[in-house]
mmCIF file of C-alpha atoms in Angstrom:
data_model
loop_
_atom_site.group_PDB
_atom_site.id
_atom_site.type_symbol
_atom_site.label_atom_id
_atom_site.label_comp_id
_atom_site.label_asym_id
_atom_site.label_seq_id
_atom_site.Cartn_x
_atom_site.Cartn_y
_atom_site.Cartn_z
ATOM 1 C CA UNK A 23 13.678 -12.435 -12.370
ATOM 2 C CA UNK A 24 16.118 -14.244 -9.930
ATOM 3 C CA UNK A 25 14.715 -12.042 -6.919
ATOM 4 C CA UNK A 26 11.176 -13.374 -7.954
ATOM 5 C CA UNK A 27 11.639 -16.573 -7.924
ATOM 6 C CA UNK A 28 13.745 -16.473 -4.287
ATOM 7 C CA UNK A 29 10.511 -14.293 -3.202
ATOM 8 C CA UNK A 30 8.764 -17.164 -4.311
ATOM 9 C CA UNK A 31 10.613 -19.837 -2.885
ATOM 10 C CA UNK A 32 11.195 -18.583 0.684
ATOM 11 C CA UNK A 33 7.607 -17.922 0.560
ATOM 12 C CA UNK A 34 6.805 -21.327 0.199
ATOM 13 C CA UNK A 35 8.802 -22.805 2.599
ATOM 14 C CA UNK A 36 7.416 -20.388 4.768
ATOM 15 C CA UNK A 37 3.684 -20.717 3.970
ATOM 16 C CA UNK A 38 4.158 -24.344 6.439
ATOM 17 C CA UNK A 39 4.698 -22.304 9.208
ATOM 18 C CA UNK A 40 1.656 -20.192 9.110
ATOM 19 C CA UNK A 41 -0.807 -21.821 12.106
ATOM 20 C CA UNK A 42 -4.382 -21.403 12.842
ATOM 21 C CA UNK A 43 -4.970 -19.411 16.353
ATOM 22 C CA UNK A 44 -8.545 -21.406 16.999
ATOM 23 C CA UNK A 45 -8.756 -25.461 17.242
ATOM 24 C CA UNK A 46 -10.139 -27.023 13.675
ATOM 25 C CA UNK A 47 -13.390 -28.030 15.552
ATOM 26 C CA UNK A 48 -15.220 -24.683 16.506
ATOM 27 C CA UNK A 49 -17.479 -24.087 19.268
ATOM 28 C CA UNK A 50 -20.883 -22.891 19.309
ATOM 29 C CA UNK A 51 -19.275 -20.056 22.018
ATOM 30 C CA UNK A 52 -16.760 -19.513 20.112
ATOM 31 C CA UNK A 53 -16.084 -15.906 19.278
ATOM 32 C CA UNK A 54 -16.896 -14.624 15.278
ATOM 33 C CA UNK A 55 -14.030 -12.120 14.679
ATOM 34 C CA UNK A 56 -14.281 -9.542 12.210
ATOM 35 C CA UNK A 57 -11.164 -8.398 10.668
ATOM 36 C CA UNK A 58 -11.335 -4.791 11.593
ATOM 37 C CA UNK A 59 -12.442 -5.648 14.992
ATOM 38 C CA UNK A 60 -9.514 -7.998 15.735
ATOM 39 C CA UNK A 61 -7.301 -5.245 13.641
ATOM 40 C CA UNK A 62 -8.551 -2.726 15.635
ATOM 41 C CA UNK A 63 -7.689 -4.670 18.977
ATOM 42 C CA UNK A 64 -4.779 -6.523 17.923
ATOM 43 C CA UNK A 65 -2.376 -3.448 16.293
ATOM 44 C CA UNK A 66 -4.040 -0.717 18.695
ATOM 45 C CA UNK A 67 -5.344 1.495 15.339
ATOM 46 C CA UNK A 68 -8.129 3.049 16.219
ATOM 47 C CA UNK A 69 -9.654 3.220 13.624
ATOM 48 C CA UNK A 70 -13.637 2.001 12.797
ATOM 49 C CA UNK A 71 -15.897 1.146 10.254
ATOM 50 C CA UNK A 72 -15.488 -1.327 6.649
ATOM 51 C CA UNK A 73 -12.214 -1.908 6.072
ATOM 52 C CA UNK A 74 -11.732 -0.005 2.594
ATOM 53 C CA UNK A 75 -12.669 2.739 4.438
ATOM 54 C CA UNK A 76 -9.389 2.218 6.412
ATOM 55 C CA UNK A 77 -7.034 3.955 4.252
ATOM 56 C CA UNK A 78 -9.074 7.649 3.811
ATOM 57 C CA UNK A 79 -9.470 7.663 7.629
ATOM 58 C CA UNK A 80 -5.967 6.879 8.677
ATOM 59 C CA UNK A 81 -4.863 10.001 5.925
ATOM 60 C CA UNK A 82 -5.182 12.382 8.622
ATOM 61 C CA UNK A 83 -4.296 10.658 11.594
ATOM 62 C CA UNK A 84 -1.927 7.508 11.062
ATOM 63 C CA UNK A 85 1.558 7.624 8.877
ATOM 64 C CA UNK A 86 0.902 5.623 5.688
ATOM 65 C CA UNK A 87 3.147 3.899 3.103
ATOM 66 C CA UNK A 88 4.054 1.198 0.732
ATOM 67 C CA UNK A 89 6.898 -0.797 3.097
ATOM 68 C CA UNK A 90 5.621 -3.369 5.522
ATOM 69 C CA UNK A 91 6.183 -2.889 9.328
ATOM 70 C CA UNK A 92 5.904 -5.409 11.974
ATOM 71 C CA UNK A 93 2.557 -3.974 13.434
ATOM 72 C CA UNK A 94 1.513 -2.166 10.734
ATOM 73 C CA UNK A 95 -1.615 -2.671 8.611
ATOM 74 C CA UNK A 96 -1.872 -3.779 5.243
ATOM 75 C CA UNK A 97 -5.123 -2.518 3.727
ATOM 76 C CA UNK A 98 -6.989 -4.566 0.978
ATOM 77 C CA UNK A 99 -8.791 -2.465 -1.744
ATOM 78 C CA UNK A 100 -12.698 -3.820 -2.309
ATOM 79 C CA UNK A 101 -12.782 -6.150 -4.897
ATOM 80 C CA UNK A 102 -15.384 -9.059 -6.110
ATOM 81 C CA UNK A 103 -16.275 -11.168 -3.250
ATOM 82 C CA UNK A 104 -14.055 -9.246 -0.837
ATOM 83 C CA UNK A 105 -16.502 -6.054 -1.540
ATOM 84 C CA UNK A 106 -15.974 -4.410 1.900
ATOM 85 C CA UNK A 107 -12.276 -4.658 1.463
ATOM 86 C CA UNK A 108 -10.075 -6.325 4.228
ATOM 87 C CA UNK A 109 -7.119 -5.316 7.382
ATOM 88 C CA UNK A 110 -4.610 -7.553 8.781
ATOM 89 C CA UNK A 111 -1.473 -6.613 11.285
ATOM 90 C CA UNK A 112 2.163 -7.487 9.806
ATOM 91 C CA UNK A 113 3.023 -9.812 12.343
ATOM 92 C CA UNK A 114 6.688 -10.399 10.658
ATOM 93 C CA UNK A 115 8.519 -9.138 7.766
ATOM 94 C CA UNK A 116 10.798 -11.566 6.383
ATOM 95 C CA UNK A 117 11.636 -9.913 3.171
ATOM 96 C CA UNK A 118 10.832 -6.427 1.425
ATOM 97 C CA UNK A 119 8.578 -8.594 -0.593
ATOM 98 C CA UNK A 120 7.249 -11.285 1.793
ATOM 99 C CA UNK A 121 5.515 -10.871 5.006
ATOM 100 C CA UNK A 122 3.332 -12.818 7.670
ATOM 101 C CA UNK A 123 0.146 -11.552 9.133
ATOM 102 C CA UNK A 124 -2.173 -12.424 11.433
ATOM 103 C CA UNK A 125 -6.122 -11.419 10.276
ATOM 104 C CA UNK A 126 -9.359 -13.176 10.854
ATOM 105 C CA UNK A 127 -12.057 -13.584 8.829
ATOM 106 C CA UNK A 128 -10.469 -14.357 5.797
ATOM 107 C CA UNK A 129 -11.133 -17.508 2.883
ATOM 108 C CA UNK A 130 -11.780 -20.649 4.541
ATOM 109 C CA UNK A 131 -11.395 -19.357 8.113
ATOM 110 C CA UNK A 132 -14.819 -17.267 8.364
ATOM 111 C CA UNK A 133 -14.608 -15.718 11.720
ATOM 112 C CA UNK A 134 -11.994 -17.378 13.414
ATOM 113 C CA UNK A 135 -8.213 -15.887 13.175
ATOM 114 C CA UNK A 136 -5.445 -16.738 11.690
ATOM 115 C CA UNK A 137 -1.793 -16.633 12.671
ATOM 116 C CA UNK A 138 1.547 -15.662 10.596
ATOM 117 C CA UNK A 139 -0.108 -16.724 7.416
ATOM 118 C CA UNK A 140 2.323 -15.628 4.144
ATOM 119 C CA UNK A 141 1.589 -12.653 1.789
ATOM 120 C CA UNK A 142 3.722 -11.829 -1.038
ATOM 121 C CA UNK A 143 4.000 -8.571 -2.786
ATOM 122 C CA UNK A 144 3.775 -9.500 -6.427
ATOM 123 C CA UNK A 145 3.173 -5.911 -7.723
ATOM 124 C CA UNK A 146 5.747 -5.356 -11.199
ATOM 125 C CA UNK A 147 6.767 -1.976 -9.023
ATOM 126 C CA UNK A 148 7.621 -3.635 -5.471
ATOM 127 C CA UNK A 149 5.166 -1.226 -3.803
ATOM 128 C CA UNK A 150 2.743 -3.792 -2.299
ATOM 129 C CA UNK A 151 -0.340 -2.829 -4.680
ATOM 130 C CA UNK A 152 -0.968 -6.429 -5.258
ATOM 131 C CA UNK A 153 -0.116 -9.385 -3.182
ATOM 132 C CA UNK A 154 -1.192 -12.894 -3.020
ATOM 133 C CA UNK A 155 -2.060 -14.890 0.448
ATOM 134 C CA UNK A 156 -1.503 -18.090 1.393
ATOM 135 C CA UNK A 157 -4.055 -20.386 1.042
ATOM 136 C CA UNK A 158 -3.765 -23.241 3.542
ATOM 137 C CA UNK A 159 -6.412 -26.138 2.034
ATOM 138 C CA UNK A 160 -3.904 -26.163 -1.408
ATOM 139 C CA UNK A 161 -0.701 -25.382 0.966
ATOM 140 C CA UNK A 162 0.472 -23.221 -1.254
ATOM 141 C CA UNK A 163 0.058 -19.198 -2.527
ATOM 142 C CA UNK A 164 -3.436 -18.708 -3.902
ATOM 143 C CA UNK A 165 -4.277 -18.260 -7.219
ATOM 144 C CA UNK A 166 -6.143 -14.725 -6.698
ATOM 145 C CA UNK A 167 -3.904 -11.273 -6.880
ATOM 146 C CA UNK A 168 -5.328 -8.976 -4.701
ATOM 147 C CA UNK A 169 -5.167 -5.408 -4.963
ATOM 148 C CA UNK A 170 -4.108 -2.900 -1.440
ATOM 149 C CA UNK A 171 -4.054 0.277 -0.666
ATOM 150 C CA UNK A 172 -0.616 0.069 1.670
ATOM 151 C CA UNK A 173 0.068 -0.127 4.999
ATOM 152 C CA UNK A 174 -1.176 2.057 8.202
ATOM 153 C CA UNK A 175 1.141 2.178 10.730
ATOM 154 C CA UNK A 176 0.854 2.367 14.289
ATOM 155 C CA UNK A 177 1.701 6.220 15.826
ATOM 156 C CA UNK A 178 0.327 9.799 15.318
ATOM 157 C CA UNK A 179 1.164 11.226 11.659
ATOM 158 C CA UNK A 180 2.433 14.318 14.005
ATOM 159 C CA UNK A 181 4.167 12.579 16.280
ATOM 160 C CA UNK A 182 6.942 11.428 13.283
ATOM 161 C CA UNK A 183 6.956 14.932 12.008
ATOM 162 C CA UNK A 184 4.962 13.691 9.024
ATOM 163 C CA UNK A 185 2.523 16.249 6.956
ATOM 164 C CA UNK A 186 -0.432 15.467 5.034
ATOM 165 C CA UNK A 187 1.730 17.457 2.024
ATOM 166 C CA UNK A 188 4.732 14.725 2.948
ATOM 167 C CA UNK A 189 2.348 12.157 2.790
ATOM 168 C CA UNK A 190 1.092 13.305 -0.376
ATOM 169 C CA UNK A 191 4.582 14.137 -2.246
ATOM 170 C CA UNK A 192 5.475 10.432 -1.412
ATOM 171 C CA UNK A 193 2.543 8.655 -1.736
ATOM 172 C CA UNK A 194 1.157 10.610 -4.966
ATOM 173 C CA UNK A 195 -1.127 13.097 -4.524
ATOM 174 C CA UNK A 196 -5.230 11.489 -5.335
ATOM 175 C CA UNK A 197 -4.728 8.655 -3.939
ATOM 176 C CA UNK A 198 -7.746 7.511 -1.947
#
């Protein structure tokens, strides 16, 4: 209970550090980022398509796993409004259950990025299957839990020795 509640706290006082990339007042030339294009470009992850679709196509080419990395991606599952799922780079990891990332196209900020904005893992297993964001109009976590699938990180699967069995064993074999 006492390490949720100092999860809690430092992300709070770190949730006022989390700046907006693009001025408040957009542009009509402005660029409209989508989050796998600016994931894509901004953690060198070459991977395409919806982001839900992330996680199966990084299975065979990408190490995967439930512990942020700076520079790794955190994968949302689909869910409600968020039906295409969502990707955004660990930009910092200040705990093993607080991070900051930098995404676009997400709440408030439709197509314009965001920098080092807070996520918390509040998942009852401390594996990162649920995590809530920081919402900057209440300055404070939001109110929504959203589920993930983990994080991709950058590098060849091969290239750490890493097997899809490995992944498997570690991960739990079905997994999507």
């Amino acid at each position: 209970m006492t390490k949720r509640i100092k999860t809690a706290l430092v992300a709070a006082s770190l949730g006022f550090f989390a700046v907006s990339v693009t001025p408040a007042a957009a542009r009509a030339d402005d660029p409209y980022w989508q989050c796998v294009t600016f994931a894509r470009m901004f953690s060198g992850i070459n991977i395409f398509g919806d982001a839900w679709t992330w996680w199966r196509q990084a299975a065979d080419k990408f190490r995967t796993g439930k512990a942020p990395e700076t520079g790794s991606v955190l994968v949302f599952r689909p869910e409600g409004r968020m039906s295409r799922g969502h990707v955004a780079v660990v930009s910092d990891v200040l705990t093993d259950r607080v991070v900051r990332v930098t995404h676009a196209n997400w709440g408030g900020s439709r197509g314009k990025v965001e920098e080092n904005v807070t996520v918390v893992d509040v998942s009852t297993s401390n594996d990162w299957s649920q995590v809530k964001v920081w919402y900057k109009p209440s300055n404070d976590l939001g109110s929504t839990v959203y589920p993930t699938y983990g994080f991709i990180y950058k590098g060849d699967r091969d290239a750490f020795g890493g097997s899809r069995q490995m992944a498997e064993n570690t991960l739990g074999a079905g997994q999507p």
